[in-house]
């Protein structure tokens, strides 16, 4: 069974579509196929403009952003675990004469 590191809903993200830049001609200049997705609470964003399809670009950007968010959550969790491990309680026993 896999544990969830975090949960996110659609309203946690801001999705923007825009026109691509560079070569590609009239089709690229008139269609909004590029996507920028921003996670609102962290401010982390991902941009994708690799394919002519807005849906594929959106899926790719979500995958990349989710991967980065998971890495961020794991790093925070590791820091907490490392800090908690430093607070060990030591007991010393004096020899009885």
PDB file of C-alpha atoms in Angstrom:
ATOM      1  CA  UNK A   1       0.000   0.000   0.000  1.00  0.00           C
ATOM      2  CA  UNK A   2       1.335   3.423  -0.913  1.00  0.00           C
ATOM      3  CA  UNK A   3       1.043   6.357   1.445  1.00  0.00           C
ATOM      4  CA  UNK A   4       0.155   9.771   0.097  1.00  0.00           C
ATOM      5  CA  UNK A   5       2.769  12.445   0.691  1.00  0.00           C
ATOM      6  CA  UNK A   6       0.359  15.278  -0.008  1.00  0.00           C
ATOM      7  CA  UNK A   7      -2.961  15.887  -1.667  1.00  0.00           C
ATOM      8  CA  UNK A   8      -3.874  18.581  -4.155  1.00  0.00           C
ATOM      9  CA  UNK A   9      -7.071  19.689  -5.843  1.00  0.00           C
ATOM     10  CA  UNK A  10      -7.727  21.572  -9.067  1.00  0.00           C
ATOM     11  CA  UNK A  11      -8.313  24.793  -7.179  1.00  0.00           C
ATOM     12  CA  UNK A  12      -4.768  24.552  -5.754  1.00  0.00           C
ATOM     13  CA  UNK A  13      -3.366  25.218  -9.231  1.00  0.00           C
ATOM     14  CA  UNK A  14      -3.541  28.136 -11.637  1.00  0.00           C
ATOM     15  CA  UNK A  15      -3.524  26.999 -15.294  1.00  0.00           C
ATOM     16  CA  UNK A  16      -2.609  29.530 -17.979  1.00  0.00           C
ATOM     17  CA  UNK A  17      -2.614  28.911 -21.716  1.00  0.00           C
ATOM     18  CA  UNK A  18      -0.647  31.015 -24.159  1.00  0.00           C
ATOM     19  CA  UNK A  19       0.650  31.133 -27.689  1.00  0.00           C
ATOM     20  CA  UNK A  20       4.010  29.643 -28.472  1.00  0.00           C
ATOM     21  CA  UNK A  21       7.036  31.627 -29.538  1.00  0.00           C
ATOM     22  CA  UNK A  22       9.591  30.929 -32.210  1.00  0.00           C
ATOM     23  CA  UNK A  23       9.256  29.149 -35.517  1.00  0.00           C
ATOM     24  CA  UNK A  24       6.127  27.236 -36.434  1.00  0.00           C
ATOM     25  CA  UNK A  25       4.245  29.556 -38.705  1.00  0.00           C
ATOM     26  CA  UNK A  26       0.641  30.670 -38.631  1.00  0.00           C
ATOM     27  CA  UNK A  27      -0.682  27.610 -36.767  1.00  0.00           C
ATOM     28  CA  UNK A  28       1.671  28.149 -33.836  1.00  0.00           C
ATOM     29  CA  UNK A  29       1.013  31.892 -33.753  1.00  0.00           C
ATOM     30  CA  UNK A  30      -2.782  31.599 -33.582  1.00  0.00           C
ATOM     31  CA  UNK A  31      -3.372  28.642 -31.226  1.00  0.00           C
ATOM     32  CA  UNK A  32      -2.991  28.657 -27.438  1.00  0.00           C
ATOM     33  CA  UNK A  33      -1.139  25.373 -27.107  1.00  0.00           C
ATOM     34  CA  UNK A  34       1.474  26.293 -24.486  1.00  0.00           C
ATOM     35  CA  UNK A  35       0.616  25.780 -20.816  1.00  0.00           C
ATOM     36  CA  UNK A  36       1.964  27.223 -17.564  1.00  0.00           C
ATOM     37  CA  UNK A  37       0.723  25.617 -14.355  1.00  0.00           C
ATOM     38  CA  UNK A  38       1.396  27.268 -10.994  1.00  0.00           C
ATOM     39  CA  UNK A  39       0.896  25.680  -7.576  1.00  0.00           C
ATOM     40  CA  UNK A  40      -0.639  28.578  -5.676  1.00  0.00           C
ATOM     41  CA  UNK A  41       0.499  27.810  -2.126  1.00  0.00           C
ATOM     42  CA  UNK A  42       4.173  27.189  -2.998  1.00  0.00           C
ATOM     43  CA  UNK A  43       4.466  29.445  -6.036  1.00  0.00           C
ATOM     44  CA  UNK A  44       6.174  26.641  -7.946  1.00  0.00           C
ATOM     45  CA  UNK A  45       5.365  26.617 -11.669  1.00  0.00           C
ATOM     46  CA  UNK A  46       6.011  24.485 -14.726  1.00  0.00           C
ATOM     47  CA  UNK A  47       5.867  25.500 -18.398  1.00  0.00           C
ATOM     48  CA  UNK A  48       5.377  23.137 -21.332  1.00  0.00           C
ATOM     49  CA  UNK A  49       5.221  23.899 -25.039  1.00  0.00           C
ATOM     50  CA  UNK A  50       6.618  20.717 -26.578  1.00  0.00           C
ATOM     51  CA  UNK A  51       3.693  19.440 -28.636  1.00  0.00           C
ATOM     52  CA  UNK A  52       1.010  21.124 -30.750  1.00  0.00           C
ATOM     53  CA  UNK A  53      -1.645  19.687 -28.420  1.00  0.00           C
ATOM     54  CA  UNK A  54      -2.710  21.759 -25.412  1.00  0.00           C
ATOM     55  CA  UNK A  55      -4.000  18.636 -23.645  1.00  0.00           C
ATOM     56  CA  UNK A  56      -0.681  16.797 -23.943  1.00  0.00           C
ATOM     57  CA  UNK A  57       1.237  19.886 -22.844  1.00  0.00           C
ATOM     58  CA  UNK A  58      -1.060  20.257 -19.826  1.00  0.00           C
ATOM     59  CA  UNK A  59      -0.583  16.602 -18.860  1.00  0.00           C
ATOM     60  CA  UNK A  60       3.192  16.876 -19.235  1.00  0.00           C
ATOM     61  CA  UNK A  61       3.340  20.070 -17.174  1.00  0.00           C
ATOM     62  CA  UNK A  62       1.196  18.503 -14.412  1.00  0.00           C
ATOM     63  CA  UNK A  63       3.457  15.434 -14.310  1.00  0.00           C
ATOM     64  CA  UNK A  64       6.600  17.548 -14.035  1.00  0.00           C
ATOM     65  CA  UNK A  65       5.094  19.822 -11.397  1.00  0.00           C
ATOM     66  CA  UNK A  66       3.817  16.875  -9.350  1.00  0.00           C
ATOM     67  CA  UNK A  67       7.274  15.306  -9.458  1.00  0.00           C
ATOM     68  CA  UNK A  68       8.873  18.519  -8.203  1.00  0.00           C
ATOM     69  CA  UNK A  69       6.255  18.909  -5.447  1.00  0.00           C
ATOM     70  CA  UNK A  70       6.817  15.326  -4.275  1.00  0.00           C
ATOM     71  CA  UNK A  71      10.578  15.937  -4.160  1.00  0.00           C
ATOM     72  CA  UNK A  72      10.019  19.086  -2.110  1.00  0.00           C
ATOM     73  CA  UNK A  73       7.745  17.269   0.363  1.00  0.00           C
ATOM     74  CA  UNK A  74      10.228  14.393   0.690  1.00  0.00           C
ATOM     75  CA  UNK A  75      13.099  16.786   1.379  1.00  0.00           C
ATOM     76  CA  UNK A  76      11.091  18.536   4.097  1.00  0.00           C
ATOM     77  CA  UNK A  77      10.200  15.161   5.609  1.00  0.00           C
ATOM     78  CA  UNK A  78      13.840  14.046   5.569  1.00  0.00           C
ATOM     79  CA  UNK A  79      14.931  17.263   7.266  1.00  0.00           C
ATOM     80  CA  UNK A  80      12.333  16.729  10.006  1.00  0.00           C
ATOM     81  CA  UNK A  81      13.445  13.134  10.529  1.00  0.00           C
ATOM     82  CA  UNK A  82      17.105  14.115  10.632  1.00  0.00           C
ATOM     83  CA  UNK A  83      16.443  16.898  13.125  1.00  0.00           C
ATOM     84  CA  UNK A  84      14.350  14.572  15.303  1.00  0.00           C
ATOM     85  CA  UNK A  85      17.130  11.977  15.333  1.00  0.00           C
ATOM     86  CA  UNK A  86      19.592  14.463  16.796  1.00  0.00           C
ATOM     87  CA  UNK A  87      17.504  14.839  19.940  1.00  0.00           C
ATOM     88  CA  UNK A  88      18.439  11.511  21.471  1.00  0.00           C
ATOM     89  CA  UNK A  89      18.265  11.087  25.206  1.00  0.00           C
ATOM     90  CA  UNK A  90      21.432   9.706  26.693  1.00  0.00           C
ATOM     91  CA  UNK A  91      21.627   8.103  30.102  1.00  0.00           C
ATOM     92  CA  UNK A  92      24.873   7.481  31.899  1.00  0.00           C
ATOM     93  CA  UNK A  93      25.235   4.931  34.669  1.00  0.00           C
ATOM     94  CA  UNK A  94      27.874   5.489  37.297  1.00  0.00           C
ATOM     95  CA  UNK A  95      29.622   2.381  38.503  1.00  0.00           C
ATOM     96  CA  UNK A  96      28.592   1.274  41.978  1.00  0.00           C
ATOM     97  CA  UNK A  97      31.478   0.829  44.454  1.00  0.00           C
TER      98      UNK A  97
END
